[in-house]
Every structure is written in structure tokens, then in C-alpha cells.
Coordinates of C-alpha atoms in Angstrom, one line a residue:
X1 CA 10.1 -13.9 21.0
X2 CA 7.7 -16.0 18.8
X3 CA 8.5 -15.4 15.3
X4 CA 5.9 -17.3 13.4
X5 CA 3.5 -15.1 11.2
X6 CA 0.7 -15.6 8.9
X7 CA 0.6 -14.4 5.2
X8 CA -2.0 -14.2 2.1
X9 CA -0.9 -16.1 -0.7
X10 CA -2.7 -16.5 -4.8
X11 CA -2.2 -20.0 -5.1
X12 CA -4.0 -19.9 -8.2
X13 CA -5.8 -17.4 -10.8
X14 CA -9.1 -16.2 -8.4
X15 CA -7.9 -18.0 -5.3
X16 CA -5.9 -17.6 -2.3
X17 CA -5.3 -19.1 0.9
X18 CA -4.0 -17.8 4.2
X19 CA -0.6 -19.7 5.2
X20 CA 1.9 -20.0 8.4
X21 CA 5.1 -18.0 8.0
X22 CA 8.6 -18.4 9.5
X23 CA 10.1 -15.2 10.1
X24 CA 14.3 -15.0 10.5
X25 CA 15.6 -13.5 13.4
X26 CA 16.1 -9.7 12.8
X27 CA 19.6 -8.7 11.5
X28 CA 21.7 -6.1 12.6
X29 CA 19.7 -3.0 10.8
X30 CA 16.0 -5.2 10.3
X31 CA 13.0 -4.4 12.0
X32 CA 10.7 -6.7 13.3
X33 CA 6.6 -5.3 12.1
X34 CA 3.3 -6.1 13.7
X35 CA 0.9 -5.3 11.3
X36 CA -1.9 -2.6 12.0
X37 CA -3.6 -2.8 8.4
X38 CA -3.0 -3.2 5.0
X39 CA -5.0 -2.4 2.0
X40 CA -6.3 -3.6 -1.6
X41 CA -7.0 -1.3 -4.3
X42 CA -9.2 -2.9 -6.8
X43 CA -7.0 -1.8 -9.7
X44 CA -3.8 -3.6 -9.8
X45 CA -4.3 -5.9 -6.9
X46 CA -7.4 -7.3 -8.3
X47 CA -5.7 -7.9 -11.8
X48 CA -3.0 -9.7 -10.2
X49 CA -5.7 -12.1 -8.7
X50 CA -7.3 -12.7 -11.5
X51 CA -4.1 -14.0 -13.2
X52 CA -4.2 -10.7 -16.1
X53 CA -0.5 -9.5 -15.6
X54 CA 1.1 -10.2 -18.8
X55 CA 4.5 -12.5 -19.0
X56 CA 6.4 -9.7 -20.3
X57 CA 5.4 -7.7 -17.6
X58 CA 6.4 -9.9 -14.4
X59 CA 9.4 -8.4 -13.5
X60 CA 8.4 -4.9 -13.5
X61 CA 5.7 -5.8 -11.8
X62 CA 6.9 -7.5 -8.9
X63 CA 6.3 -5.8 -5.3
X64 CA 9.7 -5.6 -3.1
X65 CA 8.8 -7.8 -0.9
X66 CA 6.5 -10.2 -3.1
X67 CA 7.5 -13.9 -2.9
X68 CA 6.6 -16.4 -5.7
X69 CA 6.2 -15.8 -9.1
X70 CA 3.2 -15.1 -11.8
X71 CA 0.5 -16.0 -12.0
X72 CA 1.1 -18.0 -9.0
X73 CA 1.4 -19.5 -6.4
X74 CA 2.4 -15.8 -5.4
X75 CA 2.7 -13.5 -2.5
X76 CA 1.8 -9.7 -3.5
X77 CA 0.8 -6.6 -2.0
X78 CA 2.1 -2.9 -1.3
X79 CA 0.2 -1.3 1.1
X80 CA 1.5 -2.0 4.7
X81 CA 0.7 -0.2 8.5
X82 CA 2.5 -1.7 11.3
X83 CA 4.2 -1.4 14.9
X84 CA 7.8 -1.7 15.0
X85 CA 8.0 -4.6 17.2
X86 CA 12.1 -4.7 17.4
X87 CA 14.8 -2.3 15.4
X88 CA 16.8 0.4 16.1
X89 CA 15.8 2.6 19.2
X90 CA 14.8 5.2 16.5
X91 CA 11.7 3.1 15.7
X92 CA 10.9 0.6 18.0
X93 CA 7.7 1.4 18.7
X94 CA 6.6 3.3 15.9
X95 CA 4.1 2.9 13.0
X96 CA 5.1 2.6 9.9
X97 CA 4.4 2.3 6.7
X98 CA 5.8 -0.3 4.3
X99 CA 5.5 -1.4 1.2
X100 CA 4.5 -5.4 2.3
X101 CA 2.3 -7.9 1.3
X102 CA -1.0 -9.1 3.1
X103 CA 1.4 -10.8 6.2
X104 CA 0.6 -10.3 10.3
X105 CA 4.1 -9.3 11.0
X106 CA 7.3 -9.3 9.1
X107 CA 11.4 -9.1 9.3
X108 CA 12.3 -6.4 6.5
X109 CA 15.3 -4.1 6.3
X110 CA 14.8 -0.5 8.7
X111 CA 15.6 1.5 5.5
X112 CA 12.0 0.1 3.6
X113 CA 9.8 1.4 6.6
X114 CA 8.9 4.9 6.9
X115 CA 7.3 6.4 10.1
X116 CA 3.9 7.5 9.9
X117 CA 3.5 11.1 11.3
X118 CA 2.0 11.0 14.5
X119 CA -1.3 13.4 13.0
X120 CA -2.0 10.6 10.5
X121 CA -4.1 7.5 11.9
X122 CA -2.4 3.9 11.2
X123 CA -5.9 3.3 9.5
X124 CA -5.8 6.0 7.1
X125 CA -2.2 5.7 6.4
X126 CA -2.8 2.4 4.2
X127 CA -3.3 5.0 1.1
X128 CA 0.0 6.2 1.5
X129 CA 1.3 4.1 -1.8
X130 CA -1.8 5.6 -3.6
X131 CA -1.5 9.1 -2.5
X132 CA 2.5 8.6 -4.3
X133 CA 1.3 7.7 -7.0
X134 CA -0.9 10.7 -7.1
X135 CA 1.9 12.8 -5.9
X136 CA 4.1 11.4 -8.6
X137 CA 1.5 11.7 -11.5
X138 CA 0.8 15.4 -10.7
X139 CA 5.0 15.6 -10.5
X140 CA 4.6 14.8 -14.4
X141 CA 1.8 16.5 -15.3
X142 CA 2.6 19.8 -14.1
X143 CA -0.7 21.9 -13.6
X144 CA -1.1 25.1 -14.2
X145 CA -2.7 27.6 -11.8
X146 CA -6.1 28.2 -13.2
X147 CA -5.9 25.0 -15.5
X148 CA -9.5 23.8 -16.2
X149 CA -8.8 19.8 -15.2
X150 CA -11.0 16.6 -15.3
X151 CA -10.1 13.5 -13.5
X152 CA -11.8 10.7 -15.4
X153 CA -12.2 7.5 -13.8
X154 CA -13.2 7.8 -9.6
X155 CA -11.3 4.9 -8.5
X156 CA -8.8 4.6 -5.8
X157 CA -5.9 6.6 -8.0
X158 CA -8.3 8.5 -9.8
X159 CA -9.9 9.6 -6.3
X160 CA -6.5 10.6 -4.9
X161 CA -5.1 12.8 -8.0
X162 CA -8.4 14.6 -7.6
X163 CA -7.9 15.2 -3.7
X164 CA -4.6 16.3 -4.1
X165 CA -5.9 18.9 -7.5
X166 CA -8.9 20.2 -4.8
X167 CA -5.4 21.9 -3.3
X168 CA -4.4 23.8 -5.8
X169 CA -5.4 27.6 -6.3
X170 CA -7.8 28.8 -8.8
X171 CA -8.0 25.4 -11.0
X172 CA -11.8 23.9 -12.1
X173 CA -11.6 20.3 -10.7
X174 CA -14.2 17.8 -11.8
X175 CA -14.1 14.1 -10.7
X176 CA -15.7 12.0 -14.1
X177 CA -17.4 8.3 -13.7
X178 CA -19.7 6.4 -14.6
X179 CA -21.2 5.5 -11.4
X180 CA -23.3 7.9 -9.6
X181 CA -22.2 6.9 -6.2
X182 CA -18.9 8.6 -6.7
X183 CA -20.6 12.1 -6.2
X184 CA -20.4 11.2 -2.7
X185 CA -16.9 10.8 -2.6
X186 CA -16.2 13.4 -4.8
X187 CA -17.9 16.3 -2.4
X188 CA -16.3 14.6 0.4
X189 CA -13.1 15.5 -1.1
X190 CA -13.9 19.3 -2.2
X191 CA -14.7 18.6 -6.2
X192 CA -17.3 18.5 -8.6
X193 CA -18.6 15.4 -9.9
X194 CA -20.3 14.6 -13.6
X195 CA -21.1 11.6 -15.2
X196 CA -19.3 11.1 -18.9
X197 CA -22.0 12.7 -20.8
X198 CA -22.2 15.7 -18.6
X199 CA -18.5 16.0 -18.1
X200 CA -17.2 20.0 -19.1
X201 CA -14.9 20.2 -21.7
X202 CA -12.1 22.8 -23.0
X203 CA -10.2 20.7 -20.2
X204 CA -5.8 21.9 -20.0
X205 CA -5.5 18.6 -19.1
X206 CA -7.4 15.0 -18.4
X207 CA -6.0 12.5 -16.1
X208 CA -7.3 9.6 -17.2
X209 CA -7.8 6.4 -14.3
X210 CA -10.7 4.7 -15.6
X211 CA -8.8 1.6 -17.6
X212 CA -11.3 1.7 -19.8
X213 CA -11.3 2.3 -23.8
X214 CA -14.1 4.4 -23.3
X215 CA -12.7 6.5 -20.7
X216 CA -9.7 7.5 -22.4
X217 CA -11.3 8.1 -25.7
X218 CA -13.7 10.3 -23.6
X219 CA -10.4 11.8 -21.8
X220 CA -9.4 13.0 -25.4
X221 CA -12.7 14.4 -26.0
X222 CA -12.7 16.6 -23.4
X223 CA -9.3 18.5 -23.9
X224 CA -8.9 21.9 -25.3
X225 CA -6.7 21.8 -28.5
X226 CA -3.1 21.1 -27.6
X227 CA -4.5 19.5 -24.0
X228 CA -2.7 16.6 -22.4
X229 CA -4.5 13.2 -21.4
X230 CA -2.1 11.9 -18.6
X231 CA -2.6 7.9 -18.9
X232 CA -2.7 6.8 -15.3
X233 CA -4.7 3.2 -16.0
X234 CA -3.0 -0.2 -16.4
X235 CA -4.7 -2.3 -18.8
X236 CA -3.0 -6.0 -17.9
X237 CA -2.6 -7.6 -20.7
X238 CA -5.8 -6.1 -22.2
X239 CA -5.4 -4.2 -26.0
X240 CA -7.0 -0.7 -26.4
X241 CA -8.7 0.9 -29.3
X242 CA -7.8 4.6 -29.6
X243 CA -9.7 7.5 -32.1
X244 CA -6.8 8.8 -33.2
X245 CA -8.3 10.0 -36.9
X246 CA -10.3 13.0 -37.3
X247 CA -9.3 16.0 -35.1
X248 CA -6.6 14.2 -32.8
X249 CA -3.9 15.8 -35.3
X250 CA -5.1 18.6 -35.8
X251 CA -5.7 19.5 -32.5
X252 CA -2.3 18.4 -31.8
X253 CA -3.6 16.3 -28.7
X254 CA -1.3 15.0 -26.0
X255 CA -1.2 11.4 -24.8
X256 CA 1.3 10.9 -21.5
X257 CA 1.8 8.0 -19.9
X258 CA 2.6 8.2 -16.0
X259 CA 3.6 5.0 -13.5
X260 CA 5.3 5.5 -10.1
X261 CA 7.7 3.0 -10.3
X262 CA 10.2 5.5 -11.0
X263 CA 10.0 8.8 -10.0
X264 CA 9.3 11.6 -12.3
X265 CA 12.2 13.2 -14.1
X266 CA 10.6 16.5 -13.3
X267 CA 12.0 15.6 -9.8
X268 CA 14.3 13.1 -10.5
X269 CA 17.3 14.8 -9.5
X270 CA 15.9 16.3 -6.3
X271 CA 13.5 13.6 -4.9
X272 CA 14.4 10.1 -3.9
X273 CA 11.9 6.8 -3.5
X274 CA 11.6 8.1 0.2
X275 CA 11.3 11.5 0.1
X276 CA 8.0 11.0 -2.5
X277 CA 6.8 8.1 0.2
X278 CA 7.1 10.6 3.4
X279 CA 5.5 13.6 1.2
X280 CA 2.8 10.9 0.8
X281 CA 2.1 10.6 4.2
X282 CA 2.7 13.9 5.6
X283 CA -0.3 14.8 2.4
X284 CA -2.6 12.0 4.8
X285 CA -2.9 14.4 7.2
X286 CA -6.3 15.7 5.9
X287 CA -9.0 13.9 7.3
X288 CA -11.3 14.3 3.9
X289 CA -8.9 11.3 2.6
X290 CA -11.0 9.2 4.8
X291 CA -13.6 8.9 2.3
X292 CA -10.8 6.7 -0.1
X293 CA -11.4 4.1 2.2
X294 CA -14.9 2.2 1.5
X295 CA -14.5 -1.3 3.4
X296 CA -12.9 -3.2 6.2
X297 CA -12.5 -6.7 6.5
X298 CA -10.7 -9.1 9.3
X299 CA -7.4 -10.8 7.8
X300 CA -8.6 -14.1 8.3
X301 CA -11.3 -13.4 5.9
X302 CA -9.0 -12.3 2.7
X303 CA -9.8 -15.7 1.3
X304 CA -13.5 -15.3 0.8
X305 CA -12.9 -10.9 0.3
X306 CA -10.7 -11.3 -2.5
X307 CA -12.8 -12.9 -5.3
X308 CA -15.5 -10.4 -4.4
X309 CA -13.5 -7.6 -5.0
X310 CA -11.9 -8.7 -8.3
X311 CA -15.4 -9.6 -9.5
X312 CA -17.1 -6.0 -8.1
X313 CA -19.5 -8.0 -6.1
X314 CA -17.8 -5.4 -3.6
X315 CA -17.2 -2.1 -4.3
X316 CA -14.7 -0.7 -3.1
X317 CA -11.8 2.2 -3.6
X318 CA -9.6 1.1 -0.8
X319 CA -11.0 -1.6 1.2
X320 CA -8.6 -2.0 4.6
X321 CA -7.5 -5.3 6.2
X322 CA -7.8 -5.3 10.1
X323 CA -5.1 -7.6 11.6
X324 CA -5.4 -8.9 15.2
X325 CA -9.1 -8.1 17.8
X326 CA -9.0 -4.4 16.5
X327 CA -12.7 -3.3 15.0

């Protein structure tokens, strides 16, 4: 079988190139992938192309299949839908999701693919890694039937914690952002929608996505006294200026920081990696999640895509790579 490939690589700080791969012959337990899709979110993706990942931060973030180093030359990416090409009989022929880089097929172990349930389209399932991170943020923040809730910051993260809050029963949702457009999404996924200035207040609890100064000190201005901002964002190697004089004390205000690169110790002991991954997916079953997805582009054209979506000049939440003649 042939096994060459192709693969997306940063060569350099806001620019990458699309080179030939060798793939290994499978091993005894490896699957061979055809990719389907994969997909960019703007947040960490695009800060990774733009070379903002700070040194002391290259090991954590590395992707598990990433090859190459900061800030580059550098293959990275997490967001993977394929067709089991070869493997055990258990998958061959299946679609998956894994945790891969931008590549048009791949030789990884069967254990980091996960089957996508059949009610789940390969296209939507790209969101899986965002919906986990969701899933995981909501694991450590813990609401509250009832809990009065704001979600400030309507991109890709901040638009799946607020998809998976329109499930639960009795709690006052409200998507916050800046940009108007997001109202759209926002009804798409069952929740209300305010700009900052017109966001309610006397929140329980803020999740906070924006990665913005402004956003978070806006999270903490919406909280009830004793209210928790859960600090979803990922600055880079960007500082932040907090308000944390006047009332922040006396309201005894909550700051939390959440990342899904471990899983949460409220289910740490019960909960592996890959049950929160197949949660994840079983969770894309609702069709609403559809609206997370705001662009398509061929593979061949990463190249040129990429430096539009790191500079905004596309906006995007997810925006989906279409591998092979599929449209």
C-alpha cells in the first residue's frame, strides 16, 4: 500500500508550508488513518502560528503527535477525523477521532484513536477536543441547578461551555461578546446573548474565554459576592492587569483557573483521558453544535488560510480542513 502522506508544517513565525511525509509500516497494534477533516480553533492554534507560546511553556504545550519544536519549524495540531485505513478488525473501517496534526493520513498507536459514534458526522466530530475541554471545565466548575451563569468570551471554547450549560435544568445562560454576530450562534445553541455593557450580573459563576484583560475584569464584575470566574483563556506569553483593589476582597471573589490537559480532580479518580474524549463525542450528537463550525477550506490551501485566521481577516470559531475531492 502507498504510504507516503502530506502534512502542514510552521516553518516559521506566520508561515507554513505543506510537505511530503513517509509514513512507517503499521506495527503490530497501529492503525493506519485517512484523514476525513481536521480543524483550527483560532485560540491556541493561531498563537502557536504566530510564534506567542512562551519558552517556559513548550513542553506543556506540545500536542502528542506534534513533531519539531517551538517556535518552529513545527508540526501542531489536535483535532483529527479519519478512516481507519488498516488496524485491528475492531476498527478497520471506522472513523475516528484523534488527536493529530494537520497530515492526509497517518501511522499512530490504536489506543490514541477513538471511534466516532455512528449518529455523529465525521464533519462535526472535528469539535470533539473542544467540546472536552468544555466537558472538563464544567467537571471543575461544578454548576449549580438554578445558578445564574455568564459565559464571557463567544469563541470556539467559550461557544462550547455555553452549549453544553443550555443542558442543564433551570440555570440562566447568557453567551457575552463583544461582537454582535455571535447572537447568531448563541440562539443557534439555545442561549441568550449580550454585549459587555448589557451583560446581567449577580452571576454564581463567570466562565471567562475571551483572553482578554477586559473580559476577565468584566467576568469579575459580573459575579454575585462569593461568585467564581473560571479562567478558561490562554494568554501566550501575554501579561494581564487584574482589579483586584476595591470590592474584590470584600466580596470575597473567586478566580479558578481550568486547562484540560489533565483531567479534573473532581473526576480524577473515576474518569480516564478516554472516557472524557468519548463523553465528548457521544455530547456531538446534537446537531445545534453545527453552528461551532464557521468555515471550510481544502488542505492544500492551509498555507494561504492560516495567516488569515491568526490575523482575524477570517473569522472563524472552528473553521474545518477538507482532505481529498470531498466538498
Amino acid at each position: 500500500m502507498n504510504r507516503s502522506a502530506r502534512s502542514f508544517w510552521l516553518t516559521s513565525p506566520g508561515r507554513g508550508e505543506i510537505r511530503p511525509t513517509d509514513l512507517p509500516e503499521p506495527a503490530a497494534g497501529e492503525v493506519v488513518v485517512s484523514a476525513l477533516y481536521s480543524g483550527i480553533s483560532r485560540g491556541t492554534e493561531t498563537l502557536v502560528f504566530r510564534g506567542q507560546v512562551p519558552e517556559n511553556q513548550y513542553d506543556a504545550m506540545r500536542a502528542p503527535f506534534q513533531e519539531g519544536d517551538f517556535p518552529g519549524p513545527v508540526k501542531y495540531g489536535y483535532l483529527s477525523v479519519g478512516v481507519v485505513e488498516e488496524g485491528p478488525p475492531e476498527l478497520a473501517g471506522r472513523t475516528v477521532f484523534c488527536l493529530h496534526p494537520h497530515q492526509s493520513r497517518y501511522v499512530v498507536p490504536a489506543s490514541a484513536v477513538t471511534p466516532v459514534p455512528e449518529n455523529v458526522p465525521a464533519g462535526r466530530a472535528v469539535l470533539a477536543g473542544t467540546i472536552e475541554t468544555a466537558v472538563n471545565a464544567l467537571w471543575d466548575a461544578a454548576p449549580l441547578v438554578g445558578d445564574r451563569i455568564a459565559v464571557v468570551g463567544g469563541g470556539m471554547v467559550g461557544c462550547s461551555v455555553a452549549a453544553l450549560l443550555a443542558r442543564f435544568p433551570g440555570v440562566r445562560v447568557q453567551l457575552v461578546d463583544a461582537d454582535p454576530a455571535r447572537a447568531e450562534v448563541a440562539d443557534a445553541l439555545g442561549v441568550g446573548f449580550a454585549q459587555p455593557a448589557d451583560a446581567l450580573g449577580d452571576c454564581d459563576l463567570v466562565v471567562h474565554a475571551s483572553a482578554t484583560e477586559q473580559g476577565l475584569a468584566r467576568a469579575l464584575e459580573l459575579l454575585t459576592p462569593e461568585g467564581t470566574v473560571l479562567e478558561l483563556s490562554w494568554y501566550g506569553d501575554r501579561r494581564v492587569a487584574l482589579p483586584l483593589g476595591e470590592a474584590f476582597h470584600s466580596r470575597r471573589l473567586v478566580i479558578r483557573s481550568s486547562q484540560v490537559g489533565t483531567v479534573s480532580p473532581a473526576r480524577r479518580s473515576s474518569r480516564t483521558y478516554a472516557d472524557r474524549l468519548a463523553l465528548a463525542l457521544d455530547l456531538l450528537a446534537d446537531p445545534a453544535l453545527d453552528a461551532l463550525v464557521t468555515g471550510e477550506s481544502a488542505f492544500e490551501e492551509l498555507p494561504e488560510v492560516m495567516p488569515r485566521l491568526a490575523s482575524g481577516e477570517i473569522p472563524a470559531l472552528c473553521h474545518r480542513v477538507r482532505y481529498g475531492d470531498r466538498s
